[in-house]
Amino acid sequence: MNNQTKSGGSKGVVIAAIALGAMAVILLAVFFLNMAKPTEGEKSITVQVVHGDGSTRDFPVKTTEEYLGFALVSEGIVEDNQSAYGLYILTADGETVNEANQEWWKVSKDGEALSVGADSAPIADGDHFELIFTVGYDG
């Protein structure tokens, strides 16, 4: 193999790396531009807590908070447990999960699980969220 062939292969790797980097930047830009934005001002939302025994309790919330996690804490619906990743819900409406039994609070909006944590979930007037006592980490 001569030096021209070796350097040609290196150029191809560099070009591919640059193209991959550019693609990643474009995808991140599209993601952030399409991400739901919070609504400013006062809004009314409903938070439904579904307990381990299947009982439910609805909390009508009027708030100026822009993200769900802050509204949940300020209204006293959940206890403020912060982790390195933001709000970690262990207790909702007075019921605490037992992590040793794979219990946790699933957060959803209109029945669909959130793809972000409560601290990153924007809220808008009329939204309906659920905190669902869940057993098993696969569900």
XYZ file of N, CA, C and O in Angstrom:
556
model
N 0.847 -1.165 0.000
C 0.000 0.000 0.000
C 0.896 1.232 0.000
O 1.832 1.322 0.754
N 0.595 2.204 -0.816
C 1.416 3.402 -0.850
C 0.824 4.483 0.053
O -0.276 4.369 0.566
N 1.563 5.570 0.250
C 1.142 6.646 1.144
C -0.121 7.353 0.656
O -0.899 7.843 1.454
N -0.318 7.411 -0.672
C -1.506 8.065 -1.200
C -2.767 7.318 -0.774
O -3.750 7.915 -0.411
N -2.737 6.002 -0.796
C -3.893 5.204 -0.415
C -4.187 5.378 1.072
O -5.325 5.525 1.477
N -3.146 5.388 1.906
C -3.335 5.574 3.343
C -3.936 6.942 3.640
O -4.858 7.066 4.419
N -3.420 8.001 3.039
C -3.937 9.342 3.317
C -5.335 9.511 2.740
O -6.149 10.225 3.290
N -5.636 8.857 1.646
C -6.982 8.914 1.080
C -7.988 8.297 2.021
O -9.092 8.795 2.192
N -7.616 7.210 2.683
C -8.494 6.576 3.663
C -8.698 7.460 4.872
O -9.787 7.560 5.427
N -7.639 8.153 5.298
C -7.740 9.064 6.441
C -8.665 10.230 6.125
O -9.438 10.666 6.971
N -8.571 10.745 4.899
C -9.443 11.845 4.497
C -10.907 11.397 4.531
O -11.777 12.154 4.939
N -11.160 10.179 4.105
C -12.528 9.660 4.104
C -13.089 9.569 5.518
O -14.250 9.903 5.758
N -12.249 9.156 6.469
C -12.678 9.062 7.869
C -12.982 10.451 8.416
O -13.984 10.669 9.094
N -12.123 11.414 8.097
C -12.324 12.795 8.567
C -13.610 13.370 7.973
O -14.414 13.979 8.684
N -13.813 13.164 6.695
C -15.022 13.672 6.036
C -16.261 13.025 6.653
O -17.261 13.700 6.931
N -16.209 11.727 6.897
C -17.344 11.027 7.507
C -17.611 11.555 8.916
O -18.764 11.737 9.314
N -16.564 11.813 9.689
C -16.721 12.345 11.045
C -17.348 13.735 11.010
O -18.233 14.059 11.815
N -16.912 14.570 10.083
C -17.478 15.916 9.956
C -18.952 15.831 9.563
O -19.802 16.535 10.123
N -19.268 14.964 8.618
C -20.660 14.792 8.178
C -21.529 14.289 9.336
O -22.651 14.766 9.532
N -21.019 13.356 10.113
C -21.751 12.824 11.261
C -21.982 13.915 12.307
O -23.077 14.054 12.853
N -20.970 14.723 12.566
C -21.098 15.833 13.504
C -22.130 16.845 13.041
O -22.945 17.335 13.822
N -22.106 17.176 11.759
C -23.071 18.124 11.204
C -24.490 17.568 11.313
O -25.435 18.293 11.656
N -24.640 16.289 11.068
C -25.951 15.644 11.173
C -26.458 15.706 12.617
O -27.632 15.994 12.858
N -25.577 15.479 13.581
C -25.959 15.531 14.992
C -26.412 16.938 15.373
O -27.414 17.110 16.072
N -25.708 17.953 14.910
C -26.077 19.339 15.196
C -27.447 19.658 14.594
O -28.299 20.280 15.239
N -27.686 19.232 13.382
C -28.977 19.471 12.717
C -30.096 18.779 13.474
O -31.154 19.375 13.726
N -29.897 17.527 13.866
C -30.926 16.791 14.607
C -31.224 17.450 15.958
O -32.385 17.550 16.365
N -30.203 17.899 16.659
C -30.414 18.590 17.938
C -31.183 19.890 17.726
O -32.077 20.225 18.505
N -30.853 20.626 16.681
C -31.554 21.878 16.397
C -33.023 21.612 16.107
O -33.904 22.304 16.627
N -33.319 20.601 15.312
C -34.707 20.246 15.000
C -35.439 19.836 16.275
O -36.576 20.252 16.513
N -34.794 19.048 17.136
C -35.398 18.609 18.389
C -35.771 19.809 19.260
O -36.888 19.934 19.736
N -34.826 20.732 19.463
C -35.077 21.869 20.339
C -36.096 22.845 19.739
O -36.865 23.461 20.467
N -36.122 22.998 18.434
C -37.099 23.881 17.810
C -38.511 23.323 17.899
O -39.484 24.080 17.964
N -38.645 21.994 17.896
C -39.961 21.364 17.950
C -40.405 21.005 19.362
O -41.521 20.540 19.551
N -39.545 21.213 20.334
C -39.873 20.887 21.710
C -40.994 21.811 22.193
O -41.010 23.003 21.876
N -41.925 21.253 22.949
C -43.034 22.043 23.466
C -42.511 23.179 24.342
O -41.609 22.985 25.146
N -43.089 24.338 24.163
C -42.678 25.519 24.910
C -43.681 25.768 26.041
O -44.869 25.537 25.883
N -43.202 26.277 27.172
C -44.120 26.586 28.267
C -44.973 27.808 27.929
O -44.604 28.632 27.094
N -46.109 27.900 28.607
C -47.001 29.028 28.445
C -46.818 29.967 29.629
O -46.852 29.528 30.772
N -46.618 31.244 29.355
C -46.461 32.229 30.431
C -47.822 32.622 30.970
O -48.836 32.473 30.306
N -47.822 33.165 32.197
C -49.053 33.653 32.808
C -49.768 32.571 33.597
O -49.291 31.443 33.733
N -50.933 32.951 34.132
C -51.681 31.995 34.944
C -52.393 30.984 34.066
O -52.894 31.310 33.002
N -52.397 29.765 34.531
C -53.093 28.690 33.828
C -53.731 27.752 34.834
O -53.293 27.660 35.976
N -54.763 27.070 34.405
C -55.448 26.086 35.234
C -55.192 24.708 34.645
O -55.427 24.483 33.450
N -54.686 23.804 35.484
C -54.453 22.427 35.056
C -55.093 21.499 36.081
O -55.472 21.928 37.180
N -55.205 20.246 35.741
C -55.683 19.228 36.670
C -54.616 18.153 36.790
O -54.062 17.703 35.776
N -54.316 17.778 38.028
C -53.386 16.690 38.299
C -54.172 15.608 39.017
O -54.756 15.850 40.073
N -54.215 14.436 38.436
C -54.908 13.302 39.046
C -53.874 12.344 39.616
O -52.970 11.917 38.896
N -54.012 12.011 40.888
C -53.135 11.032 41.524
C -53.896 9.719 41.594
O -55.010 9.656 42.132
N -53.303 8.670 41.011
C -53.885 7.329 41.052
C -53.063 6.530 42.048
O -51.899 6.205 41.793
N -53.660 6.230 43.198
C -52.959 5.566 44.297
C -52.778 4.070 44.049
O -53.398 3.492 43.156
N -51.948 3.465 44.894
C -51.657 2.036 44.797
C -52.890 1.167 44.938
O -52.958 0.075 44.369
N -53.901 1.623 45.694
C -55.132 0.844 45.870
C -56.147 1.109 44.767
O -57.261 0.608 44.795
N -55.771 1.926 43.772
C -56.659 2.226 42.646
C -57.521 3.457 42.849
O -58.167 3.917 41.905
N -57.554 4.004 44.064
C -58.346 5.208 44.297
C -57.668 6.393 43.617
O -56.464 6.381 43.368
N -58.472 7.415 43.299
C -57.932 8.588 42.623
C -58.312 9.852 43.389
O -59.296 9.881 44.120
N -57.520 10.866 43.186
C -57.814 12.185 43.740
C -57.366 13.216 42.723
O -56.230 13.182 42.240
N -58.297 14.110 42.386
C -58.004 15.160 41.423
C -57.637 16.448 42.156
O -58.290 16.832 43.129
N -56.594 17.101 41.650
C -56.137 18.377 42.189
C -56.282 19.436 41.108
O -55.520 19.429 40.140
N -57.256 20.333 41.253
C -57.302 21.472 40.328
C -56.215 22.456 40.755
O -56.097 22.791 41.926
N -55.399 22.876 39.813
C -54.257 23.733 40.121
C -54.320 24.998 39.268
O -54.442 24.922 38.048
N -54.242 26.146 39.935
C -54.061 27.429 39.243
C -52.634 27.848 39.551
O -52.234 27.920 40.707
N -51.862 28.101 38.510
C -50.441 28.375 38.716
C -49.888 29.293 37.647
O -50.443 29.373 36.549
N -48.809 29.961 37.998
C -48.054 30.732 37.008
C -46.761 29.990 36.649
O -45.987 30.475 35.828
N -46.547 28.835 37.274
C -45.365 28.023 36.952
C -45.437 27.613 35.484
O -46.515 27.442 34.922
N -44.286 27.441 34.882
C -44.241 27.065 33.474
C -43.997 25.575 33.268
O -44.245 25.052 32.186
N -43.498 24.897 34.314
C -43.171 23.479 34.202
C -43.871 22.691 35.308
O -44.026 23.173 36.439
N -44.271 21.482 34.990
C -45.072 20.654 35.880
C -44.420 20.409 37.231
O -45.078 20.527 38.266
N -43.145 20.068 37.258
C -42.490 19.730 38.517
C -42.611 20.834 39.551
O -42.917 20.575 40.720
N -42.407 22.072 39.128
C -42.484 23.203 40.052
C -43.911 23.394 40.561
O -44.122 23.726 41.724
N -44.904 23.192 39.698
C -46.303 23.309 40.112
C -46.665 22.205 41.108
O -47.352 22.460 42.094
N -46.195 20.979 40.876
C -46.485 19.868 41.785
C -45.938 20.134 43.182
O -46.603 19.878 44.184
N -44.722 20.659 43.241
C -44.087 20.938 44.532
C -44.740 22.135 45.213
O -45.090 22.072 46.397
N -44.957 23.215 44.470
C -45.513 24.426 45.084
C -46.933 24.206 45.590
O -47.351 24.837 46.557
N -47.680 23.294 44.970
C -49.043 22.993 45.413
C -49.078 21.920 46.501
O -50.143 21.589 47.007
N -47.909 21.335 46.821
C -47.849 20.312 47.862
C -48.395 18.957 47.434
O -48.678 18.102 48.270
N -48.523 18.741 46.137
C -49.021 17.454 45.639
C -47.950 16.384 45.787
O -48.249 15.234 46.090
N -46.698 16.770 45.587
C -45.564 15.853 45.770
C -44.556 16.488 46.712
O -44.537 17.716 46.882
N -43.738 15.644 47.314
C -42.643 16.145 48.136
C -41.480 16.506 47.233
O -41.269 15.890 46.193
N -40.725 17.509 47.640
C -39.609 18.010 46.842
C -38.364 17.164 47.079
O -37.589 17.426 47.991
N -38.192 16.118 46.298
C -36.996 15.272 46.354
C -36.202 15.534 45.086
O -36.633 15.163 44.004
N -35.071 16.182 45.229
C -34.246 16.503 44.075
C -33.153 15.447 43.905
O -32.567 14.987 44.880
N -32.914 15.063 42.671
C -31.809 14.173 42.340
C -30.885 14.944 41.408
O -31.150 16.092 41.074
N -29.849 14.288 40.965
C -28.930 14.922 40.014
C -29.649 15.258 38.706
O -29.189 16.088 37.936
N -30.795 14.622 38.456
C -31.525 14.814 37.203
C -32.784 15.653 37.376
O -33.571 15.791 36.462
N -33.012 16.205 38.578
C -34.202 17.018 38.815
C -35.117 16.357 39.825
O -34.701 15.516 40.630
N -36.394 16.720 39.769
C -37.375 16.211 40.716
C -37.525 14.701 40.587
O -37.730 14.182 39.494
N -37.419 14.014 41.714
C -37.611 12.572 41.765
C -38.787 12.337 42.703
O -38.691 12.602 43.900
N -39.897 11.890 42.173
C -41.124 11.770 42.966
C -41.137 10.447 43.719
O -41.202 9.375 43.115
N -41.074 10.552 45.028
C -41.218 9.389 45.904
C -42.572 9.402 46.602
O -43.147 8.349 46.867
N -43.083 10.600 46.899
C -44.349 10.734 47.623
C -45.281 11.656 46.852
O -44.909 12.771 46.495
N -46.496 11.158 46.584
C -47.536 11.955 45.935
C -48.812 11.811 46.751
O -49.197 10.687 47.120
N -49.440 12.915 47.060
C -50.678 12.937 47.843
C -50.547 12.089 49.111
O -51.453 11.362 49.487
N -49.371 12.154 49.732
C -49.151 11.464 51.005
C -48.766 10.001 50.900
O -48.451 9.366 51.904
N -48.776 9.427 49.703
C -48.409 8.016 49.533
C -46.982 7.922 49.000
O -46.651 8.502 47.970
N -46.152 7.162 49.726
C -44.746 7.001 49.365
C -44.522 5.622 48.758
O -44.980 4.615 49.297
N -43.812 5.599 47.641
C -43.489 4.326 46.995
C -42.348 3.639 47.746
O -41.577 4.272 48.441
N -42.266 2.324 47.584
C -41.193 1.524 48.162
C -40.342 1.017 46.997
O -40.730 0.089 46.288
N -39.192 1.637 46.810
C -38.340 1.280 45.672
C -37.866 -0.164 45.723
O -37.621 -0.777 44.684
N -37.754 -0.743 46.924
C -37.331 -2.144 47.055
C -38.346 -3.082 46.400
O -37.999 -4.185 45.985
N -39.596 -2.620 46.271
C -40.653 -3.404 45.612
C -40.890 -2.948 44.173
O -41.925 -3.249 43.591
N -39.952 -2.193 43.621
C -40.045 -1.637 42.258
C -41.292 -0.773 42.086
O -41.956 -0.788 41.057
N -41.614 0.020 43.109
C -42.735 0.944 43.038
C -42.223 2.322 42.629
O -41.148 2.732 43.063
N -43.003 3.016 41.815
C -42.620 4.346 41.356
C -43.849 5.086 40.848
O -44.907 4.483 40.652
N -43.706 6.391 40.679
C -44.796 7.221 40.171
C -44.582 7.490 38.687
O -43.641 8.169 38.301
N -45.462 6.962 37.861
C -45.431 7.245 36.422
C -46.148 8.576 36.203
O -47.241 8.792 36.728
N -45.542 9.463 35.441
C -46.145 10.760 35.146
C -46.608 10.744 33.700
O -45.832 10.438 32.788
N -47.885 11.053 33.493
C -48.419 11.059 32.134
C -49.276 12.296 31.914
O -49.657 12.992 32.860
N -49.530 12.562 30.655
C -50.396 13.677 30.260
C -51.465 13.110 29.352
O -51.151 12.498 28.316
N -52.706 13.262 29.757
C -53.837 12.719 29.001
C -53.649 11.237 28.689
O -53.938 10.778 27.595
N -53.101 10.502 29.660
C -52.944 9.054 29.530
C -51.700 8.596 28.807
O -51.457 7.399 28.693
N -50.900 9.515 28.331
C -49.687 9.148 27.605
C -48.456 9.523 28.429
O -48.301 10.668 28.848
N -47.575 8.532 28.679
C -46.386 8.761 29.507
C -45.550 9.903 28.943
O -45.390 10.024 27.729
N -45.042 10.744 29.858
C -44.179 11.834 29.433
C -42.833 11.295 28.977
O -42.321 10.330 29.540
N -42.240 11.941 27.997
C -40.915 11.537 27.520
C -39.813 12.339 28.197
O -38.646 12.146 27.909
N -40.211 13.253 29.086
C -39.265 14.067 29.853
C -39.660 14.013 31.321
O -40.771 13.610 31.656
N -38.763 14.439 32.179
C -39.079 14.511 33.593
C -40.056 15.635 33.883
O -40.251 16.536 33.064
N -40.667 15.590 35.073
C -41.663 16.591 35.447
C -41.087 18.004 35.413
O -41.790 18.950 35.059
N -39.818 18.161 35.752
C -39.194 19.485 35.732
C -39.079 20.061 34.326
O -38.953 21.267 34.156
N -39.112 19.203 33.313
C -38.952 19.642 31.927
C -40.258 19.592 31.145
O -40.275 19.895 29.953
N -41.363 19.228 31.811
C -42.655 19.117 31.127
C -43.384 20.459 31.181
O -43.848 20.875 32.239
N -43.485 21.153 30.044
C -44.169 22.443 30.040
C -45.667 22.253 30.270
O -46.232 21.208 29.913
N -46.287 23.246 30.882
C -47.729 23.173 31.103
C -48.422 24.325 30.394
O -47.861 25.398 30.215
N -49.652 24.043 29.979
C -50.490 25.050 29.322
C -51.874 24.982 29.941
O -52.252 23.968 30.543
N -52.621 26.051 29.799
C -53.957 26.117 30.358
C -54.797 24.949 29.853
O -54.813 24.643 28.671
N -55.463 24.268 30.797
C -56.347 23.157 30.447
C -55.693 21.792 30.435
O -56.374 20.784 30.229
N -54.386 21.714 30.659
C -53.694 20.411 30.645
C -54.201 19.504 31.761
O -54.644 19.959 32.818
N -54.122 18.200 31.519
C -54.498 17.180 32.497
C -53.337 16.191 32.618
O -52.942 15.558 31.638
N -52.776 16.102 33.825
C -51.660 15.204 34.087
C -52.085 14.135 35.074
O -52.992 14.348 35.885
N -51.411 12.993 35.016
C -51.660 11.910 35.958
C -50.354 11.492 36.617
O -49.313 11.428 35.967
N -50.432 11.219 37.912
C -49.338 10.588 38.660
C -49.882 9.221 39.042
O -50.813 9.125 39.848
N -49.308 8.182 38.482
C -49.869 6.839 38.630
C -48.904 5.953 39.422
O -47.760 5.727 38.987
N -49.367 5.450 40.550
C -48.587 4.511 41.359
C -48.388 3.268 40.499
O -49.347 2.648 40.044
N -47.135 2.911 40.256
C -46.798 1.827 39.339
C -45.856 0.856 40.017
O -44.964 1.262 40.759
N -46.054 -0.438 39.758
C -45.187 -1.480 40.294
C -44.518 -2.181 39.122
O -45.188 -2.612 38.174
N -43.184 -2.309 39.187
C -42.422 -2.950 38.121
C -41.775 -1.916 37.240
O -42.451 -0.993 36.777
N -40.499 -2.061 37.018
C -39.770 -1.052 36.256
C -39.920 -1.197 34.752
O -39.405 -0.388 34.009
N -40.648 -2.194 34.283
C -40.859 -2.324 32.842
C -42.179 -1.711 32.409
O -42.531 -1.757 31.263
N -42.927 -1.097 33.316
C -44.227 -0.570 32.934
C -44.408 0.814 33.320
O -45.172 1.598 33.026
